[in-house]
Amino acid sequence: MSTDVRVEVNYDDLIPNNVGLSEDRRLLKALEEWHPKFLEWWGDLGPDGFNDKEVYLRTAVGVDPKGWAVFGHVKMPEYRWGVLLAPQVEGRTIPFGKHKGEPAWQEVPAEYRSLLRRMIVVQGDTEPASVEQQRHLGATAPSLYDMRNLFQINVEEGRHLWAMVYLLMKYFGKEGREEAKMMLERNSGNEDKPRILGAFNEETPDWLSFFMFTYFTDRDGKMQLESLAQSGFDPLSRTCRFMLTEEAHHMFVGESGVMRVLERTCEAMKEAGITDPNDIEAVRALGVIDLPTIQKKLNFHMAVTLDLFGAELSTNGAAAFEAGIKGRYMEEKLDDDHQLYNDKYPVLQVVDGKLVEVEEDAIAAINGRLLDDYIKDATSGIKRWNKAIAKAGVEFELVPPHKAFNRKIGTFADIHVTPAGEIVDAATFEANLENWLPNDSDLEFINSLMVQCTEPGQYANWIAPPKVGVNQQASDFEYVKLA
Ligand code: BYC
């Protein structure tokens, strides 16, 4: 074949989709124009140094629960980022807010256009942000299995960006195309054009942070997507419903990742006959991460994630609920009128220097309620981690920090609260911070353990192997072909 033949990319084939892309020429054209910019961004700010490697990835090719994905070795820039929506529910009605019971919207209602656009932009912005935050982790992957999981999450966050870009381009015209462009212009941690939400401008400097991030911050993704899946705007609801299937895997990587770190630490302590988990020096000398440092990482990632829920009392949250744009977690399972005009909800606040629960209008406390639901959900995994520590015979318990600890957004932003929930003055707080959050020497130690381990079936010393391989592969499977 002559080399100067212009290859016509068939975008309908290239982009697995169930939204009839081939019939929507305008949308196809907009996505065709966006795709090279996305690839350029991926090359500049996506996984650093691995774009020419073949990675064993799962690609979403449909939404049928039985056969929605195929596995195979793929170079990441050739991943087929699809646009997939959960099936339309016949006769679906708006489940909450003042339009409750009306038919779900298939088009954007003019009165809620900017509210909806903002919501989709904020959601979309987090997806590439996380890829940027994780871009250097491949270089220190503790195994090919973990490296593959990192890249799987990265391409799926890329797909989630595509999902939001699809909504913007399909339903918001020129403004939507402009927003799609800006998704690639804001960058995590960039001083001039940062990502929109705080946590997405933090660093993910090491693999323990990666696992904590995927456990805690991806779980915010789950809660937010679940609330958006309730939306009266049906295309958003359907998009989020499918995204949730992928989000579950990200949280699995986080929960099992932290679990494997804990298992390895406890195992090494036992082998060495160390019974005091607070004997940090002795534990570190074994080349594993001591439990108090894991607690500090947990404190950091959980607190920073709690900020992602916005202010507990929020007119934005109330407006989005009343409009039928964003519901509560598991809205359909809640037993009330789903309008909340006469309901109250207790919100923890500072009154006369004390933390007390105050009954507030439930509709004003939508964000606060989601935050509480999140804390419950996140705490259940911490309990599972503690069971594993106890099973290993080590006396130590991980604890979620108090919800007011180290908060920058919302009702606790101006006070100083210890992880145990005690209000202290600023000087006391600052003086103790290095006991509660990873300090420079903790980070330096963790960093010293972060060395790439690329022999198939081998794992870095600080982490236990997983119980099973991806897609039932053998323990020495070559998840990433580095040669
Ligand atoms: N940092 O009334 P307020 C995920 C802004 S994660 C900086 O308190 P609101 C994922 C807020 O935007 C899920 N700014 O709260 C996970 C507003 O600004 P404007 C992401 C913040 O608006 C891992 C102002 O402060 N999805 O998917 O009700 C990897 C006052 O806001 C922050 C969503 O969040 C912050 N932390 O709620 C990959 C869902 N918090 O508009 C992906 C969509 C608030 O006045 N977003 N602000 O300029 C929302 O539902 C809402 O925007 C929020 C905030 C929950 C974020």
XYZ file of C-alpha atoms and ligand atoms in Angstrom:
539
model
C 0.000 0.000 0.000
C 1.361 3.407 -0.911
C 2.344 5.433 2.111
C 0.769 8.666 0.897
C -2.768 7.321 0.903
C -4.793 9.463 3.297
C -6.364 7.207 5.809
C -9.930 8.215 6.463
C -10.609 7.572 10.111
C -14.080 6.304 10.572
C -14.981 7.872 13.852
C -18.145 5.924 14.200
C -16.041 2.751 14.225
C -13.243 4.308 16.225
C -15.517 5.470 19.016
C -17.555 2.562 20.358
C -20.913 4.135 21.033
C -24.570 3.483 21.541
C -25.685 7.035 20.849
C -26.047 6.803 17.068
C -22.928 8.836 16.375
C -22.976 8.054 12.658
C -26.353 9.756 12.280
C -25.280 12.977 13.922
C -22.858 14.593 11.500
C -22.441 17.805 13.516
C -21.549 15.941 16.650
C -19.207 13.594 14.805
C -17.422 16.591 13.291
C -17.061 18.250 16.692
C -15.656 15.044 18.207
C -13.312 14.571 15.236
C -11.936 18.036 15.854
C -11.569 17.418 19.564
C -9.940 13.966 19.311
C -6.462 15.189 18.144
C -6.458 17.816 20.909
C -7.308 15.130 23.416
C -4.470 12.939 22.095
C -2.080 15.866 22.268
C -3.111 16.471 25.871
C -2.740 12.732 26.613
C 0.771 12.831 25.159
C 1.760 15.928 27.138
C 0.057 15.266 30.473
C -1.097 11.639 30.457
C 0.997 8.667 31.690
C 4.601 9.707 31.272
C 6.832 7.401 29.224
C 4.464 4.517 28.485
C 2.559 5.556 25.409
C 4.407 3.131 23.153
C 3.941 0.150 25.484
C 1.282 -2.491 25.140
C -0.966 -2.618 28.173
C -3.527 -5.297 28.997
C -6.627 -3.117 29.062
C -10.321 -3.581 29.298
C -12.206 -1.584 26.707
C -15.880 -0.794 27.145
C -17.625 -1.736 23.926
C -21.229 -1.895 25.031
C -23.477 -1.553 28.056
C -24.836 -5.072 28.296
C -23.781 -6.169 31.806
C -22.690 -9.563 30.480
C -20.505 -8.473 27.609
C -19.690 -4.791 27.977
C -15.936 -5.109 27.867
C -13.135 -6.806 25.964
C -9.599 -7.357 27.238
C -6.424 -7.156 25.183
C -2.988 -5.593 24.908
C -3.343 -2.044 23.552
C -1.118 1.016 23.326
C -2.856 3.661 25.413
C -3.107 6.351 22.715
C -4.899 3.735 20.591
C -7.455 2.986 23.292
C -10.986 3.282 21.951
C -12.563 5.885 24.173
C -16.230 5.149 23.728
C -19.406 7.088 24.351
C -21.743 4.771 26.163
C -24.989 5.491 27.947
C -26.990 3.078 30.068
C -30.186 2.049 28.253
C -33.067 4.494 28.258
C -35.747 3.603 30.763
C -39.108 3.757 29.018
C -41.437 6.344 30.599
C -38.848 7.543 33.147
C -40.039 10.499 35.216
C -38.116 13.096 37.202
C -37.672 11.473 40.612
C -37.341 14.565 42.864
C -37.574 18.330 43.155
C -40.295 20.653 41.970
C -40.737 18.811 38.645
C -41.116 15.464 40.358
C -43.306 13.116 38.333
C -42.947 15.019 35.048
C -41.386 13.129 32.121
C -37.572 13.159 32.283
C -36.067 15.745 29.932
C -34.459 14.494 26.732
C -33.282 18.019 25.901
C -31.813 20.684 28.161
C -34.560 22.836 29.710
C -33.705 26.471 28.853
C -34.173 27.674 32.450
C -31.570 25.203 33.758
C -29.069 25.444 30.949
C -26.296 27.167 32.844
C -26.834 25.137 36.028
C -26.597 21.898 34.075
C -23.622 23.023 32.052
C -21.748 23.999 35.208
C -22.469 20.631 36.794
C -21.260 18.717 33.726
C -18.160 20.901 33.449
C -17.235 20.355 37.110
C -17.725 16.607 36.747
C -15.778 16.513 33.468
C -12.929 18.603 34.835
C -12.104 16.060 37.547
C -11.511 13.246 35.054
C -8.456 14.537 33.152
C -7.274 16.135 36.393
C -6.806 12.728 38.003
C -4.871 11.472 34.971
C -2.560 14.466 35.286
C -2.116 13.869 38.996
C -1.088 10.274 38.382
C 1.126 10.828 35.378
C 4.477 9.965 36.967
C 3.397 6.871 38.883
C 4.252 4.386 36.122
C 7.945 4.995 36.801
C 7.624 3.624 40.343
C 4.981 0.928 39.879
C 5.426 -1.867 42.448
C 4.498 -4.508 39.836
C 3.195 -4.914 36.300
C -0.193 -5.783 37.795
C -0.344 -2.434 39.588
C 1.023 -0.566 36.609
C -1.728 -2.027 34.473
C -4.387 -1.066 37.001
C -3.061 2.493 37.045
C -3.256 2.718 33.263
C -6.691 1.086 33.208
C -7.941 3.755 35.567
C -6.241 6.473 33.514
C -7.859 5.427 30.232
C -11.228 5.100 31.947
C -10.939 8.572 33.445
C -10.186 9.617 29.876
C -13.376 7.881 28.796
C -15.305 9.685 31.514
C -14.016 12.928 30.099
C -15.267 11.820 26.682
C -18.639 11.099 28.270
C -18.943 14.657 29.616
C -17.563 16.140 26.398
C -20.194 14.216 24.489
C -22.930 15.780 26.630
C -21.453 19.256 26.226
C -21.097 18.969 22.462
C -24.405 17.292 21.847
C -26.581 19.494 24.031
C -24.809 22.825 24.568
C -23.825 23.935 21.053
C -20.971 26.381 20.660
C -20.683 26.971 24.409
C -20.356 23.235 24.938
C -17.591 22.967 22.332
C -15.767 25.820 24.041
C -16.086 24.109 27.432
C -14.764 20.872 25.906
C -11.703 22.733 24.710
C -11.143 24.269 28.121
C -11.204 20.833 29.755
C -7.792 20.283 28.190
C -6.493 23.768 28.982
C -6.983 23.791 32.737
C -4.366 21.555 34.344
C -3.927 20.049 37.776
C -1.834 22.320 39.973
C -1.412 24.950 37.248
C -1.157 28.372 38.892
C -2.917 30.260 36.127
C -5.443 27.683 35.018
C -5.951 25.155 37.815
C -8.519 22.389 37.873
C -11.825 23.545 39.352
C -11.988 21.566 42.610
C -9.332 21.666 45.318
C -8.438 17.976 45.670
C -7.698 17.760 41.966
C -4.856 20.226 42.266
C -3.069 18.198 44.940
C -0.213 15.887 44.047
C -0.434 12.109 43.974
C 3.246 11.700 44.805
C 3.476 7.990 45.553
C 1.576 4.715 45.309
C 0.169 4.833 48.819
C -1.397 8.155 47.838
C -2.645 6.583 44.620
C -4.418 3.832 46.549
C -5.819 6.320 49.069
C -6.930 8.586 46.225
C -8.689 5.762 44.396
C -10.286 4.628 47.641
C -11.375 8.034 48.984
C -11.536 10.435 46.059
C -12.924 8.028 43.489
C -15.566 7.301 46.101
C -16.580 10.955 45.914
C -16.901 10.196 42.206
C -19.242 7.352 43.039
C -21.418 9.495 45.320
C -21.578 12.416 42.902
C -22.237 10.206 39.879
C -24.933 8.361 41.779
C -26.602 11.676 42.641
C -26.290 12.859 39.039
C -27.647 9.501 37.846
C -30.908 10.590 39.509
C -31.032 13.661 37.298
C -34.163 14.707 35.472
C -31.926 15.394 32.460
C -32.049 11.877 31.097
C -28.856 11.849 28.979
C -26.869 12.872 32.070
C -28.574 10.223 34.159
C -27.855 7.507 31.595
C -24.234 8.581 31.160
C -23.586 8.529 34.893
C -25.266 5.187 35.351
C -22.788 3.590 32.999
C -19.807 5.458 34.446
C -20.613 3.984 37.850
C -19.751 0.501 36.612
C -16.198 1.675 35.917
C -15.922 3.696 39.110
C -16.484 0.505 41.120
C -13.259 -0.949 39.719
C -11.293 2.176 40.641
C -12.428 1.897 44.240
C -11.539 -1.786 44.225
C -7.997 -0.859 43.197
C -7.868 1.587 46.109
C -9.371 -0.672 48.742
C -7.359 -3.745 47.751
C -4.221 -1.643 47.267
C -4.313 -0.258 50.815
C -5.234 -3.720 52.063
C -2.163 -5.232 50.394
C 0.077 -2.556 51.919
C -1.361 -3.308 55.372
C -0.983 -7.051 54.884
C 2.633 -6.734 53.879
C 3.482 -4.417 56.789
C 1.833 -6.711 59.329
C 3.498 -9.768 57.797
C 6.951 -8.161 57.901
C 6.416 -7.041 61.503
C 5.443 -10.544 62.498
C 8.415 -12.119 60.753
C 10.728 -9.688 62.551
C 8.973 -10.167 65.890
C 7.954 -6.498 66.173
C 4.835 -6.133 68.271
C 4.723 -2.371 68.747
C 3.254 -0.765 65.596
C 4.445 2.622 66.851
C 8.076 1.550 66.757
C 8.303 3.364 63.477
C 12.039 3.115 63.036
C 12.090 -0.650 63.491
C 9.186 -1.140 61.085
C 10.673 1.152 58.481
C 13.964 -0.702 58.698
C 12.082 -3.685 57.232
C 11.362 -1.695 54.085
C 7.620 -1.525 54.665
C 5.319 1.371 55.509
C 4.544 1.702 59.219
C 0.890 1.827 60.230
C 0.966 5.331 61.827
C 2.192 6.757 58.523
C -0.608 4.957 56.694
C -3.013 6.612 59.155
C -1.551 10.023 58.290
C -2.050 9.412 54.586
C -5.597 8.338 55.302
C -6.190 11.561 57.275
C -4.926 13.657 54.395
C -6.864 11.990 51.609
C -10.111 11.667 53.481
C -10.148 15.293 54.673
C -9.268 16.687 51.267
C -12.010 14.552 49.734
C -14.625 15.739 52.248
C -14.061 19.227 50.849
C -15.241 17.998 47.455
C -18.826 17.955 48.664
C -18.945 21.751 48.796
C -20.418 23.655 51.737
C -22.723 21.517 53.870
C -25.319 24.281 53.651
C -25.458 25.432 50.060
C -27.862 27.410 47.938
C -26.285 25.815 44.852
C -26.981 22.351 46.231
C -30.559 23.378 47.060
C -31.097 24.901 43.606
C -29.798 21.798 41.823
C -32.078 19.580 43.913
C -35.147 21.744 43.514
C -34.592 21.973 39.768
C -34.396 18.182 39.449
C -30.805 18.324 38.189
C -28.934 16.546 41.005
C -30.609 14.330 43.571
C -29.524 12.627 46.744
C -27.594 9.396 47.035
C -29.978 6.542 46.183
C -32.823 9.060 45.856
C -35.244 6.474 44.575
C -34.792 4.319 47.665
C -35.507 7.147 50.123
C -38.871 7.154 51.800
C -40.073 10.762 51.763
C -41.794 13.198 49.402
C -38.569 13.829 47.412
C -39.277 17.555 47.495
C -38.193 18.330 51.038
C -40.079 21.613 51.449
C -41.094 20.650 54.982
C -38.179 18.491 56.037
C -35.234 19.077 58.336
C -31.769 17.552 58.386
C -29.182 17.754 61.203
C -25.966 19.506 60.189
C -22.912 19.570 62.456
C -21.783 23.151 63.025
C -19.842 25.356 65.389
C -22.100 27.069 67.900
C -20.560 29.079 70.767
C -17.228 27.386 70.202
C -18.681 23.883 70.290
C -19.510 21.326 67.589
C -23.230 20.691 67.685
C -25.847 19.316 65.325
C -28.381 21.917 64.238
C -31.630 21.045 62.484
C -31.582 22.823 59.138
C -33.930 22.882 56.157
C -33.231 19.583 54.428
C -33.123 21.211 51.012
C -30.378 23.587 52.132
C -28.425 20.645 53.544
C -28.291 18.503 50.395
C -24.492 18.683 50.255
C -24.214 17.964 53.987
C -26.363 14.900 53.628
C -24.307 13.527 50.735
C -21.188 14.159 52.797
C -22.644 12.097 55.658
C -23.589 9.311 53.255
C -20.046 9.380 51.921
C -18.488 9.150 55.388
C -20.614 6.093 56.162
C -19.634 4.467 52.892
C -15.933 5.238 53.257
C -15.858 4.071 56.877
C -17.035 0.592 55.944
C -13.827 -0.078 54.013
C -11.698 1.219 56.884
C -13.395 -1.395 59.063
C -12.409 -4.090 56.560
C -8.804 -2.869 56.708
C -8.915 -3.062 60.497
C -10.166 -6.620 60.367
C -7.128 -7.571 58.301
C -4.782 -5.863 60.788
C -6.461 -7.674 63.688
C -6.333 -10.978 61.813
C -2.592 -10.521 61.415
C -2.359 -10.185 65.190
C -1.215 -6.556 65.224
C -2.775 -4.180 67.723
C -3.600 -1.102 65.732
C -6.752 0.480 64.364
C -7.083 2.909 61.526
C -9.658 5.603 62.263
C -11.394 8.037 59.962
C -10.477 11.597 60.946
C -13.274 13.695 62.405
C -15.268 15.328 59.645
C -14.174 18.784 60.791
C -10.450 17.947 60.637
C -8.349 20.028 58.240
C -11.252 21.319 56.205
C -10.916 24.188 53.744
C -14.507 24.302 52.484
C -17.770 24.580 54.338
C -18.812 25.084 57.922
C -15.482 23.968 59.442
C -13.223 25.966 57.135
C -12.460 28.651 59.700
C -11.856 26.498 62.752
C -9.129 24.089 63.774
C -10.184 20.625 64.796
C -7.989 17.636 65.659
C -8.527 14.252 63.960
C -10.232 13.190 67.203
C -12.716 16.064 66.930
C -11.417 18.546 69.496
C -11.500 22.250 68.635
C -8.074 23.818 69.233
C -6.463 27.163 68.491
C -4.498 27.769 65.321
C -1.099 27.576 67.019
C -1.853 24.203 68.643
C -3.186 22.903 65.360
C -0.142 23.999 63.374
C 2.230 22.635 66.013
C 0.660 19.170 65.792
C 0.002 18.996 62.102
C 3.055 16.913 61.393
C 1.736 14.258 63.765
C -1.535 14.097 61.882
C -0.547 14.513 58.254
C 2.462 13.084 56.415
C 5.459 15.313 57.124
C 8.523 15.749 54.936
C 10.411 12.866 56.479
C 7.397 10.529 56.142
C 7.133 11.431 52.481
C 10.848 11.023 52.005
C 10.692 7.554 53.532
C 7.727 6.473 51.411
C 9.477 7.842 48.387
C 12.568 5.792 49.154
C 10.444 2.624 48.786
C 9.004 3.641 45.439
C 11.133 1.663 43.024
C 9.773 0.151 39.869
C 9.359 -3.627 39.941
C 8.770 -4.978 36.443
C 9.492 -8.682 36.569
C 6.174 -10.461 35.798
C 4.783 -11.913 39.013
C 7.161 -9.940 41.240
C 6.102 -7.266 43.744
C 7.995 -4.524 45.535
C 8.819 -5.427 49.119
C 6.304 -3.013 50.681
C 3.169 -4.504 49.127
C 1.617 -7.997 49.101
C 0.594 -9.620 45.800
C -3.126 -9.498 44.910
C -5.352 -12.483 45.605
C -6.275 -12.949 41.928
C -5.049 -11.649 38.600
C -6.935 -9.338 36.267
C -9.453 -11.288 34.210
C -8.212 -14.493 35.913
C -4.744 -14.209 34.387
C -1.879 -16.275 35.804
C 0.313 -14.706 38.490
C 3.241 -14.167 36.088
C 1.145 -12.658 33.314
C 2.830 -9.841 31.431
C 0.278 -7.086 32.039
C 2.472 -4.434 30.440
C 4.952 -5.337 27.695
C 7.883 -3.101 28.454
C 10.418 -4.659 26.105
N -12.788 23.206 45.615
O -22.316 26.009 47.315
P -20.990 25.352 47.279
C -14.882 12.301 40.404
C -17.014 25.912 44.712
S -15.130 13.280 41.767
C -12.949 24.350 44.923
O -20.253 25.229 48.542
P -21.846 23.381 45.390
C -13.553 11.713 40.254
C -18.265 25.564 43.917
O -17.931 25.037 42.629
C -16.757 13.914 41.575
N -14.138 24.959 44.764
O -21.061 23.904 46.667
C -12.856 11.210 41.331
C -18.945 26.895 43.853
O -18.345 27.676 42.839
P -19.238 28.581 41.866
C -16.811 15.220 40.822
C -15.201 24.389 45.344
O -21.675 24.292 44.252
C -11.591 10.673 41.158
C -18.603 27.530 45.191
O -17.426 26.855 45.660
N -18.168 15.576 40.512
O -15.737 12.127 39.625
O -23.190 22.905 45.738
C -11.025 10.635 39.906
C -19.702 27.392 46.205
O -20.091 26.056 46.218
C -15.110 23.203 46.085
C -18.881 16.528 41.129
O -18.427 17.197 42.008
C -13.831 22.603 46.206
N -13.647 21.469 46.888
O -21.115 21.954 45.263
C -11.718 11.140 38.826
C -20.311 16.674 40.685
N -16.348 22.899 46.540
O -20.082 27.611 41.086
C -12.982 11.658 38.988
C -20.637 18.002 40.110
C -17.160 23.841 46.101
O -20.018 29.452 42.786
N -20.403 19.108 41.016
N -16.490 24.732 45.375
O -18.206 29.274 41.012
C -21.225 19.477 42.013
O -22.222 18.866 42.254
C -20.870 20.697 42.798
O -20.227 21.569 41.953
C -19.941 20.443 44.030
C -19.936 21.709 44.894
C -20.394 19.214 44.797
C -18.505 20.255 43.645
